[in-house]
Coordinates of C-alpha atoms (C1' of nucleotides) in Angstrom, one line a residue:
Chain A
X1 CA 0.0 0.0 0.0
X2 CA 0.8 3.7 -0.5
X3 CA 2.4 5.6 2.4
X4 CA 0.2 8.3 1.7
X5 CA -3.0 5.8 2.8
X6 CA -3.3 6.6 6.6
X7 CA -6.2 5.6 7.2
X8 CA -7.7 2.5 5.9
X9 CA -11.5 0.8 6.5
X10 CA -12.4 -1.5 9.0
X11 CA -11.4 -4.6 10.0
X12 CA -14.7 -6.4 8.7
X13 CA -16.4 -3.8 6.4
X14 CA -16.1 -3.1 2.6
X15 CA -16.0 0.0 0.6
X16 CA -18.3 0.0 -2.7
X17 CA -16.7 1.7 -5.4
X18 CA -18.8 2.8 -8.3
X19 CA -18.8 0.0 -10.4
X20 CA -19.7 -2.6 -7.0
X21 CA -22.6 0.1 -6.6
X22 CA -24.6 -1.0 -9.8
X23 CA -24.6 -4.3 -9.1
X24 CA -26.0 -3.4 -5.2
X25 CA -28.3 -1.3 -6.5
X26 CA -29.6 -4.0 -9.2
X27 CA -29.6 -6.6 -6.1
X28 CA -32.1 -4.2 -4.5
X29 CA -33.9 -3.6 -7.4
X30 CA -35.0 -6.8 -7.7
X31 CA -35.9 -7.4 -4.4
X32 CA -38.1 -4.0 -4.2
X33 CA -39.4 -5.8 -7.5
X34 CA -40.5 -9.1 -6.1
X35 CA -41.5 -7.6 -2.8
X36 CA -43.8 -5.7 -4.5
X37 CA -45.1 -8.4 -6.5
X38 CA -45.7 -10.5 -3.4
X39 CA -47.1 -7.6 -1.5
X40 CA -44.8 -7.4 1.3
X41 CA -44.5 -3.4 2.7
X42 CA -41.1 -1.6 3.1
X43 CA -40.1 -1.4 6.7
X44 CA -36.7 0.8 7.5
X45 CA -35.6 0.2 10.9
X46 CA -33.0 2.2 12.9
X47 CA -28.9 1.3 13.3
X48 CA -29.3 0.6 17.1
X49 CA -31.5 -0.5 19.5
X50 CA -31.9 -1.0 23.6
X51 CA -29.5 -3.9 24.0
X52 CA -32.6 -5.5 26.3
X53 CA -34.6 -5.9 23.1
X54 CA -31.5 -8.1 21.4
X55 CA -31.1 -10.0 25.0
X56 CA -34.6 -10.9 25.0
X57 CA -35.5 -12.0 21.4
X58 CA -32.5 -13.0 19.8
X59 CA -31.7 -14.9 23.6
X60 CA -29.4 -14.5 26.1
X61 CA -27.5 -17.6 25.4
X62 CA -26.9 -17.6 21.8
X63 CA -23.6 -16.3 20.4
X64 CA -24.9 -13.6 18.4
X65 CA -26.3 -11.8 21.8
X66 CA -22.9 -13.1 24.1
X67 CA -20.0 -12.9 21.7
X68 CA -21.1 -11.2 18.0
X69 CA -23.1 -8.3 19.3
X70 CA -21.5 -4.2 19.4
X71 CA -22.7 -3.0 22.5
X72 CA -21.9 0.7 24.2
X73 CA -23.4 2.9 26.5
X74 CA -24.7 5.9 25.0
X75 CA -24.2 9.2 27.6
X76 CA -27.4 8.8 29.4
X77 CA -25.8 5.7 30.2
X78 CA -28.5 3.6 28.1
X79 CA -27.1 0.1 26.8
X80 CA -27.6 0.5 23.4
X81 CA -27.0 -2.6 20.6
X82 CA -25.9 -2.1 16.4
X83 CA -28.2 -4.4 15.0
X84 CA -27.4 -8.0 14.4
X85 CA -30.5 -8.9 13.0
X86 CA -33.5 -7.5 11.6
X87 CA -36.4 -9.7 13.1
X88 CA -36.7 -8.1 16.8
X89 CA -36.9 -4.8 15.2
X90 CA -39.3 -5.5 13.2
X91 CA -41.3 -7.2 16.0
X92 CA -40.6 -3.9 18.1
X93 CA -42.3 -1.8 15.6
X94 CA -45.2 -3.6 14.9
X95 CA -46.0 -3.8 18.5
X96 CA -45.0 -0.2 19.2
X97 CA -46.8 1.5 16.8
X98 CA -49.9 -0.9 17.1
X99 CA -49.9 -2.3 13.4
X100 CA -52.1 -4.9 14.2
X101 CA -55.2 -2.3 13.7
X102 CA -53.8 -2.5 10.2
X103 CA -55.1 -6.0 9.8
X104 CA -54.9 -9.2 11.0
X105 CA -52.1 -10.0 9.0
X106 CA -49.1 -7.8 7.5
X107 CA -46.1 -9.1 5.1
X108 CA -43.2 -6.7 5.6
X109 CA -39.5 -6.6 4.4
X110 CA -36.5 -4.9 5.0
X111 CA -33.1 -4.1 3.2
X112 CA -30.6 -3.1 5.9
X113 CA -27.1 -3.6 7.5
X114 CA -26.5 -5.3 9.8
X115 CA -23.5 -5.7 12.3
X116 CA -22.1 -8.8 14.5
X117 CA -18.2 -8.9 15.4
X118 CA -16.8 -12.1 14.5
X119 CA -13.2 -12.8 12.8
X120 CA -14.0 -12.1 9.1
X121 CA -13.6 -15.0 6.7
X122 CA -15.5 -15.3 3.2
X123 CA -18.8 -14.3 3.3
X124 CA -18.9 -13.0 6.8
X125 CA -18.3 -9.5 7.3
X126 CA -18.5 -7.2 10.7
X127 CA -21.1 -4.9 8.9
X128 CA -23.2 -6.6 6.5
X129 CA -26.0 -6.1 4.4
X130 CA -29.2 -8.0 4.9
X131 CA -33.0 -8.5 3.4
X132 CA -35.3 -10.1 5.3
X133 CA -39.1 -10.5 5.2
X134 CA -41.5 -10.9 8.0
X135 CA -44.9 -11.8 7.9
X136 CA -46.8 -11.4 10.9
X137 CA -50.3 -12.9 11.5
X138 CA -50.8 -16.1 10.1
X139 CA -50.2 -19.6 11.7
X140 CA -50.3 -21.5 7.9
X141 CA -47.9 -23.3 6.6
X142 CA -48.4 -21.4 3.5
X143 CA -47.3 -18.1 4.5
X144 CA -43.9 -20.7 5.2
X145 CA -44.2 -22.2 1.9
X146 CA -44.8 -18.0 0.7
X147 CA -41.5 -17.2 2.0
X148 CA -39.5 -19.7 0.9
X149 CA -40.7 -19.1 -2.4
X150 CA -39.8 -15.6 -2.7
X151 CA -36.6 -16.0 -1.3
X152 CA -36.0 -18.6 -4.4
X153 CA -37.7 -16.1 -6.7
X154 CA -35.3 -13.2 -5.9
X155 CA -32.5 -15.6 -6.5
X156 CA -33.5 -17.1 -9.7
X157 CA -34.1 -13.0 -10.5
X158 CA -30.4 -12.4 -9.9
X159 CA -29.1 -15.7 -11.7
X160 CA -28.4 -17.1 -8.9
X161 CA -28.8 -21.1 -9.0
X162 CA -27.8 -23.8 -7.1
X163 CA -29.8 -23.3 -4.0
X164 CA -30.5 -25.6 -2.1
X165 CA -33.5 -25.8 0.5
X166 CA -33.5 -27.5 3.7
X167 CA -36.3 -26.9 5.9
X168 CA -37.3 -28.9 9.3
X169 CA -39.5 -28.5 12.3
X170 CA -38.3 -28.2 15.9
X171 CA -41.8 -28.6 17.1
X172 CA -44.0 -25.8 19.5
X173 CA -43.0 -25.0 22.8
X174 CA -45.1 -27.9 24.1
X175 CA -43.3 -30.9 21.9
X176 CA -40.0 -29.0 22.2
X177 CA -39.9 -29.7 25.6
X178 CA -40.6 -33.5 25.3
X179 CA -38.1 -33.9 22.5
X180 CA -35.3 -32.1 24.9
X181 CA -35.9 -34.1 27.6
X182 CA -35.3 -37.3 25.5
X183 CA -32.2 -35.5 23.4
X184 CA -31.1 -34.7 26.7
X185 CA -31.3 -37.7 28.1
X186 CA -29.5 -39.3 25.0
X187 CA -26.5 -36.5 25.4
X188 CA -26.1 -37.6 29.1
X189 CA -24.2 -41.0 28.5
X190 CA -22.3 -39.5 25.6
X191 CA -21.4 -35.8 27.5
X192 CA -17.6 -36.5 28.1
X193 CA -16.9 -37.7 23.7
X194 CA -18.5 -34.9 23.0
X195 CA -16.7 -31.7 21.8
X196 CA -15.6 -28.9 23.8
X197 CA -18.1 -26.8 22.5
X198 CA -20.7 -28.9 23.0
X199 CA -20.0 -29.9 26.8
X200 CA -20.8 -25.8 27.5
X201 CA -23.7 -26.1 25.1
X202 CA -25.2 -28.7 27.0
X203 CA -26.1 -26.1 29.5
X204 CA -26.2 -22.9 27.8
X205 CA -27.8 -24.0 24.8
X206 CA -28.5 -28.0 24.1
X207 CA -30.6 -27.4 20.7
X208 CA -27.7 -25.7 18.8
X209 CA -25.8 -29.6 19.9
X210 CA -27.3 -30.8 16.7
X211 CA -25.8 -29.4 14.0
X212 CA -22.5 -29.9 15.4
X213 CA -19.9 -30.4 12.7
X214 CA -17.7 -32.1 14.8
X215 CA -19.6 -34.3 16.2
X216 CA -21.8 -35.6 13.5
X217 CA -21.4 -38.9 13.7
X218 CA -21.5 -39.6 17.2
X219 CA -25.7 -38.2 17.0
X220 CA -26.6 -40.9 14.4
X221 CA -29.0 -42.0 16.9
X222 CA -30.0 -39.0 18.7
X223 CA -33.5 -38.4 19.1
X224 CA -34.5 -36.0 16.5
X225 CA -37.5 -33.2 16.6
X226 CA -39.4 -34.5 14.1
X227 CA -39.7 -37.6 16.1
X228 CA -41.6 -35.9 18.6
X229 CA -43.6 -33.1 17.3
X230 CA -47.5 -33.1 18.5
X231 CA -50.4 -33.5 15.9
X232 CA -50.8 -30.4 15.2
X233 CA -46.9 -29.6 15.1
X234 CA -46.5 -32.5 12.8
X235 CA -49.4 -31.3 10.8
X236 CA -48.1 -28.2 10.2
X237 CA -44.8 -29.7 9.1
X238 CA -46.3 -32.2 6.4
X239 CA -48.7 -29.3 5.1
X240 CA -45.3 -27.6 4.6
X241 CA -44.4 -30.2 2.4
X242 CA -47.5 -30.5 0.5
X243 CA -47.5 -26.4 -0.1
X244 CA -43.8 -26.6 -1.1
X245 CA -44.5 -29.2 -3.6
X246 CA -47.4 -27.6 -5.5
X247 CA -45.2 -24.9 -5.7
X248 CA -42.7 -27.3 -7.3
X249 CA -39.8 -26.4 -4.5
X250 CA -36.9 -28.8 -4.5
X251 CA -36.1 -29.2 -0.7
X252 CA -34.7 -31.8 1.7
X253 CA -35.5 -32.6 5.0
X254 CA -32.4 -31.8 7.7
X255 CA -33.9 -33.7 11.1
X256 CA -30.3 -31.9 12.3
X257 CA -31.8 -28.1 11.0
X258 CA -31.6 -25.9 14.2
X259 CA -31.2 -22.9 14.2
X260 CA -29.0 -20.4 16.4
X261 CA -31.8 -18.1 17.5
X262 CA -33.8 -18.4 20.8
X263 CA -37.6 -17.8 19.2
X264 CA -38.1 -20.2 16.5
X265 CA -40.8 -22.5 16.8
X266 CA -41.8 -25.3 14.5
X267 CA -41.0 -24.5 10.5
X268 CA -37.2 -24.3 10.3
X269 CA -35.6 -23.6 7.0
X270 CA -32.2 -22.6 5.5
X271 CA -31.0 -21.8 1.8
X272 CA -27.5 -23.7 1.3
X273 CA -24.9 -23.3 -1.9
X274 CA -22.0 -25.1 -2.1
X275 CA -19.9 -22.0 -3.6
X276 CA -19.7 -20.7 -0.4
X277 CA -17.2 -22.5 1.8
X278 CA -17.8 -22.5 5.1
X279 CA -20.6 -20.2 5.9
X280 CA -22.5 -22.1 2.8
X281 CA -26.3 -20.7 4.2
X282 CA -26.8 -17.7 1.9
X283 CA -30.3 -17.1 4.2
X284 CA -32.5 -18.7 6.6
X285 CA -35.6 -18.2 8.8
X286 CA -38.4 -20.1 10.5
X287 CA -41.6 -19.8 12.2
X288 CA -41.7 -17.8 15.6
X289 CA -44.8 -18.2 17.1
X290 CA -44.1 -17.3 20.5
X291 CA -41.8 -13.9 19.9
X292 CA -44.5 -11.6 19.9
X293 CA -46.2 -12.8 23.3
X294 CA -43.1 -12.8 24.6
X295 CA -42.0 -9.1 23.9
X296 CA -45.0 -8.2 25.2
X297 CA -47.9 -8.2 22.4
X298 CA -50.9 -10.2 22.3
X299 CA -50.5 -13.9 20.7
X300 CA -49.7 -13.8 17.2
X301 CA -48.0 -16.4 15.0
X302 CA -45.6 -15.0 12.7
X303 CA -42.9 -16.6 9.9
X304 CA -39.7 -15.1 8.2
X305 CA -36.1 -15.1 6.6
X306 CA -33.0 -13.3 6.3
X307 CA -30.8 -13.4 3.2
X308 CA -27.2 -12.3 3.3
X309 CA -27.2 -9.6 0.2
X310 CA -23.1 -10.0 0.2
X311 CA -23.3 -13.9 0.4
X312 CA -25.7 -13.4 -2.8
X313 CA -23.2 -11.2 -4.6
X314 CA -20.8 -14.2 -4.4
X315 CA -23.0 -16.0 -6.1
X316 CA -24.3 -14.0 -8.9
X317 CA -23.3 -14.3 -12.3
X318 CA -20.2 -11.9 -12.9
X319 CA -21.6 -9.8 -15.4
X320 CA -19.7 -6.2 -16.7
X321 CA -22.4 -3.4 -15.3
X322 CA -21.7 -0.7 -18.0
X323 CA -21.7 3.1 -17.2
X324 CA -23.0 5.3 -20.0
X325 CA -24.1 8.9 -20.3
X326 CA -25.9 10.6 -23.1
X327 CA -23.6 13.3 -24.3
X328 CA -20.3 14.4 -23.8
X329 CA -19.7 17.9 -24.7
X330 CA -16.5 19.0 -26.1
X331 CA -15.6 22.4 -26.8
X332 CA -12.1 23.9 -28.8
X333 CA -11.5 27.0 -27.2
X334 CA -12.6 29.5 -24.6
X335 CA -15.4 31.5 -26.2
X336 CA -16.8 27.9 -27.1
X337 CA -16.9 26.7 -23.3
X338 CA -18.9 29.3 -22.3
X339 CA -21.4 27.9 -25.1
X340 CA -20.8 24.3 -24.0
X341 CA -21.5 24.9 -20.2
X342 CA -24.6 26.9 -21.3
X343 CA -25.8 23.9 -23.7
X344 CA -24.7 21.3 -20.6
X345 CA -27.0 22.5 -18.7
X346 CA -29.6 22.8 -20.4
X347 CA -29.0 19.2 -22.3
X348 CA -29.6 17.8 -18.1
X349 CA -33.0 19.8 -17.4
X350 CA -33.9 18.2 -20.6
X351 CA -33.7 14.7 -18.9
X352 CA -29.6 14.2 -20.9
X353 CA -27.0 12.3 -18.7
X354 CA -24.2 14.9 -19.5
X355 CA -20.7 15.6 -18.6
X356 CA -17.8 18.7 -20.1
X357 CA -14.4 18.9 -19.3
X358 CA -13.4 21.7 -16.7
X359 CA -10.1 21.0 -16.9
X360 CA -9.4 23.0 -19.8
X361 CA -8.0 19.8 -21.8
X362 CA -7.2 18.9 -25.2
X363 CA -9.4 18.4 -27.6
X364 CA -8.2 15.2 -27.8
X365 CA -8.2 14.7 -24.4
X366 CA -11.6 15.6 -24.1
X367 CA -12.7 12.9 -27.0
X368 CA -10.4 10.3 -24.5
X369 CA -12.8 11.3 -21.5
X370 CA -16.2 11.2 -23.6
X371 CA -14.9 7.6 -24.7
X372 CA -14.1 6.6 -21.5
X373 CA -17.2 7.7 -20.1
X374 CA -19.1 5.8 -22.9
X375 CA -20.8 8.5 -24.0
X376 CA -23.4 7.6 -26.9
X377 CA -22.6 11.0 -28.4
X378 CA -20.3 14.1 -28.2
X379 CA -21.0 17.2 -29.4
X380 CA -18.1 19.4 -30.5
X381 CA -18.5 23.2 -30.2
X382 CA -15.2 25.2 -31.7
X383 CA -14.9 29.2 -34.0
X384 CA -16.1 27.5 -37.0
X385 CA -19.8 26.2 -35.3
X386 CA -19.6 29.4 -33.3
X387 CA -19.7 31.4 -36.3
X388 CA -22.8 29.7 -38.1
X389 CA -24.3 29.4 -34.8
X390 CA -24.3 25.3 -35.3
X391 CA -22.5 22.3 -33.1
X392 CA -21.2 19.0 -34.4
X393 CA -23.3 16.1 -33.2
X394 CA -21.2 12.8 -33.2
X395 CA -22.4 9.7 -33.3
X396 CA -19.3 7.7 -31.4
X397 CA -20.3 4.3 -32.5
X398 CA -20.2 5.0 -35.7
X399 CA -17.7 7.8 -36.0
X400 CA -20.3 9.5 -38.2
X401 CA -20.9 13.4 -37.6
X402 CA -23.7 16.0 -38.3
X403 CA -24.3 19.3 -38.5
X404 CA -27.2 20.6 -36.6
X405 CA -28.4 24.4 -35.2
X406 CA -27.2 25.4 -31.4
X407 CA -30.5 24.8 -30.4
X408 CA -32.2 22.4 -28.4
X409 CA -35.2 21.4 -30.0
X410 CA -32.8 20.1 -33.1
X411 CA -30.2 18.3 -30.7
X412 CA -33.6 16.6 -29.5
X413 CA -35.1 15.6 -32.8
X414 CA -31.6 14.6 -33.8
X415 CA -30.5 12.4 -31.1
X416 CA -34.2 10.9 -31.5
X417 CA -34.1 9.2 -34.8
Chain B
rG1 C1' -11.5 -15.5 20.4
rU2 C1' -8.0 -19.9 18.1
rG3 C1' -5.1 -21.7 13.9
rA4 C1' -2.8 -21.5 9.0
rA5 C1' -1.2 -18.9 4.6
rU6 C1' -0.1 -14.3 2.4
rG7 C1' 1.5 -8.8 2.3
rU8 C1' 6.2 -5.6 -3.8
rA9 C1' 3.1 0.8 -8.2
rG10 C1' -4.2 2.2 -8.4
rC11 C1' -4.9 -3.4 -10.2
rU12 C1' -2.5 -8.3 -11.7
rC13 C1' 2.2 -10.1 -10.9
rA14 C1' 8.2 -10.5 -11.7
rA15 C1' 13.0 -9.8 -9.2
rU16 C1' 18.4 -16.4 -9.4
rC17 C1' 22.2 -18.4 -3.5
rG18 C1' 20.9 -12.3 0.6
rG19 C1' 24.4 -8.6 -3.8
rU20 C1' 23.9 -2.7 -4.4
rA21 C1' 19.5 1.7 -10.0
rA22 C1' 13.0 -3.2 -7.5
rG23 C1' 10.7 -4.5 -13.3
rA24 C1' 6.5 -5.8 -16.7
rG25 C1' 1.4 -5.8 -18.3
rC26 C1' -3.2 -3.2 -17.5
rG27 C1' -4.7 1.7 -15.9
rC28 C1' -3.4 7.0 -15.5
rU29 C1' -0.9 11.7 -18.0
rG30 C1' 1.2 13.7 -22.4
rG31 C1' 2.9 13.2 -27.6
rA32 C1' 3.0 11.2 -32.7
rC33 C1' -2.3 13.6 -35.0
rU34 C1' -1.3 22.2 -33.2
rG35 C1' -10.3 20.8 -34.5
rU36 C1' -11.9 14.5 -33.3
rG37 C1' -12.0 9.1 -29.2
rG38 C1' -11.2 3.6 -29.6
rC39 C1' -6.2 0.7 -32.6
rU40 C1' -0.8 1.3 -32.9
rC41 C1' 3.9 3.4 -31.5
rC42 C1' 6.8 6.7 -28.2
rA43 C1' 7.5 9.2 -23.6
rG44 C1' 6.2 10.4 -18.5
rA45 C1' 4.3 10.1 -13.6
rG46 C1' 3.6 6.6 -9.9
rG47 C1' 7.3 2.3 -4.6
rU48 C1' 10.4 4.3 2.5
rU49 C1' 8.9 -3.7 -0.9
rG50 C1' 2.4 -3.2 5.2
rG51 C1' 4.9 -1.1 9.8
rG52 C1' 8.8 -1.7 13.7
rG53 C1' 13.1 -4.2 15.5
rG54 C1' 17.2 -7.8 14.7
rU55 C1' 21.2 -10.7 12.0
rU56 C1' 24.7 -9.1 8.0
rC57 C1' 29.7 -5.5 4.7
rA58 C1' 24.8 -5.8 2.3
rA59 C1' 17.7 -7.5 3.5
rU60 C1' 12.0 -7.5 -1.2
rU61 C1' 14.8 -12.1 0.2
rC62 C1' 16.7 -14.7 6.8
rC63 C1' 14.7 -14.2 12.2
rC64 C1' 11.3 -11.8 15.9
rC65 C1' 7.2 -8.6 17.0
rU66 C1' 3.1 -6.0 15.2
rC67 C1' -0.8 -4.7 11.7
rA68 C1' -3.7 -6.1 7.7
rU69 C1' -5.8 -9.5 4.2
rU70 C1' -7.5 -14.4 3.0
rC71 C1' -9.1 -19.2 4.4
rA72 C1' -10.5 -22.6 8.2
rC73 C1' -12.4 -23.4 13.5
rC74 C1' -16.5 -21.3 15.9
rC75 C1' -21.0 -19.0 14.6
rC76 C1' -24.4 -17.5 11.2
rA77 C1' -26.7 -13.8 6.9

RNA sequence: GUGAAUGUAGCUCAAUCGGUAAGAGCGCUGGACUGUGGCUCCAGAGGUUGGGGGUUCAAUUCCCCUCAUUCACCCCA
């Protein structure tokens, strides 16, 4: 690097240069498009948060909340939190600002960064961007089978393929129970071959035991949720199934699937591509039935997802995004300029992407910039145009030139046919 | 937080056993073409070799520390 670099970006974030910007802003295109198509409402949601709401949602005892979150005390010695994930916000607003007299149910999503402090490897970053949608209000498995398919939808939109889709069900609070007692049970004559790891999670955290990597082979025979779900629990799942195949959704059944937040409840899912190395889950989400209740609302069920926008970009299609403007105005001397920086301007309130040198190059120069810039035409202003009161309109594809009057309504027609 | 690998120009990479002026391609600026881009040719700018310390007559090269990046563990998006 440079010496003259003294500062450089954080361990964990990433700049976007222009050319990394298009192919954001196309990402968020589409999902604004598909959101729209599937009715789900735009919800922007604040950097930070009371810590208590992260603590209380996301759990205590997971390792986003005890080892991933950026906490600080703010002056008035609040405990404030960036936000590591989207869902508790969301749940936070729509009990705060009562958007349950809005209707029954609601379908929202969000597009917004998120931040966790871990050692960054591929495709995990310290600040990150994220799209998640929430839809609040309905216990049916097809507002599961819903979601899953617009997360697919998006992707396919992107050129994105290779997904795969695991989905699983770890039961209500009522089954949960009976399976932990069981998988408990089974973990108890196996705790000391078990992995570090898993010896503390035994306490802290005994569900997240499951999809040990480590380990794998040693739960073979574990009890598994699906094993114990209730009726309704395990009605729920195989509607799931049903839904997902009328909408002709590949997916496998993971009996490991858990998943590392405290409020899920029955439908589990995760969206898996192999391009990914280690963190290979481009997006995930689940069912949280009890989250609402719990922060303090009245009973509602309620189903969503989060994708991981920069996990996506490593997946998309490496295509060249192309920067173009209209007209690129180039001008031979200075009584010319003043023309061209007139014309400029009134080429942009006429709806023109247009650029002029102020530099005072070269012609030639000039004609290097407009190419660079991919400019679709130039138009070159010098004493000869000045006198017949006419500019040059060039046609840079072709090379092929044309004279036509200083006037706006002819560059217009011209550039039209 | 733990481990491994890697740090040379804006980018991608060279530089023999440690050997004295650290190179190339792309990109950038200018010229050949004094009013016309792309192609070609020519020239120029741009480096405390990530930083600090050590060994040595001599360090891009060897050693130590540190920082950063990448990948993996872990965890998840």
């Amino acid at each position: 690097m440079g010496s003259d670099v003294e500062f450089s970006n954080v361990k964990g974030t990433r700049d976007i240069l222009p050319e990394d910007a298009l192919v954001w802003r196309r990402i968020e295109e589409v999902i604004r498009k598909k959101m729209r198509e599937y009715n789900y409402q735009e919800l922007q949601m604040p950097t930070f948060e009371y810590t208590e709401l992260f603590r209380k949602s996301t759990g205590k005892d997971t390792d986003v909340f005890q080892k991933e979150m950026y906490t600080f005390k703010d002056k008035g010695g609040r405990s404030l939190a960036l936000k590591p994930e989207g869902t508790p916000s969301v749940v936070r607003m729509y009990l705060q600002h009562g958007m349950k007299s809005r209707g029954v149910f609601q379908k929202f999503y969000y597009i917004e960064r998120m931040f966790r402090q871990e050692k960054p490897q591929k495709g995990r970053l310290r600040e990150f961007r994220s799209f998640g949608a929430e839809a609040i209000g309905s216990k049916s498995a097809l507002t599961d089978a819903e979601l899953i398919k617009s997360a697919l939808d998006i992707m396919d939109e992107l050129g994105i393929k290779g997904i795969e889709v695991k989905i699983n069900s770890i039961g209500c609070q009522k089954c949960r129970k009976e399976f932990m007692k069981e998988f408990k049970k089974f973990l108890q004559q196996k705790l000391d071959s078990l992995c570090e790891d898993c010896q503390r999670r035994f306490t802290t955290n005994p569900m997240r035991i499951m999809d040990c990597k480590v380990d794998k082979r040693k739960l073979i025979d574990a009890p598994v949720p699906l094993d114990y779900l209730c009726d309704d629990c395990r009605r729920h799942f195989s509607e799931l199934e049903k839904h997902l195949d009328y909408l002709e959704i590949d997916y496998k059944v993971d009996t490991f699937l858990a998943r590392g937040l405290d409020y899920y409840t029955r439908t589990v899912f995760e969206f898996i591509h192999s391009e990914l190395g280690a963190q290979d889950a481009v997006g995930g989400g689940g069912r949280y039935d009890g989250l609402i209740k719990f922060l303090g609302g009245k009973d509602a069920p309620a189903s969503g997802y989060a994708m991981g926008m920069d996990r996506m970009l490593l997946l998309m299609p490496k295509v060249k995004e192309y920067r173009e403007i209209d007209i690129y105005i180039v001008t031979l001397d200075v009584k010319s300029d003043i023309i061209g920086w007139e014309l400029l301007y009134k080429l942009r309130e006429n709806g023109f992407s247009a650029d002029k040198d102020c530099l005072g190059r070269s012609p030639k120069a000039q004609f290097r910039e407009a190419d660079r810039q991919n400019a679709t035409w130039t138009i070159i202003i010098g004493g000869e145009e000045r006198k017949k009161g006419v500019v040059q309109l060039k046609r840079m594809k072709t090379g092929k030139q044309k004279e036509v009057p200083l006037d706006i309504e002819a560059i217009k027609r011209e550039i039209k046919c």
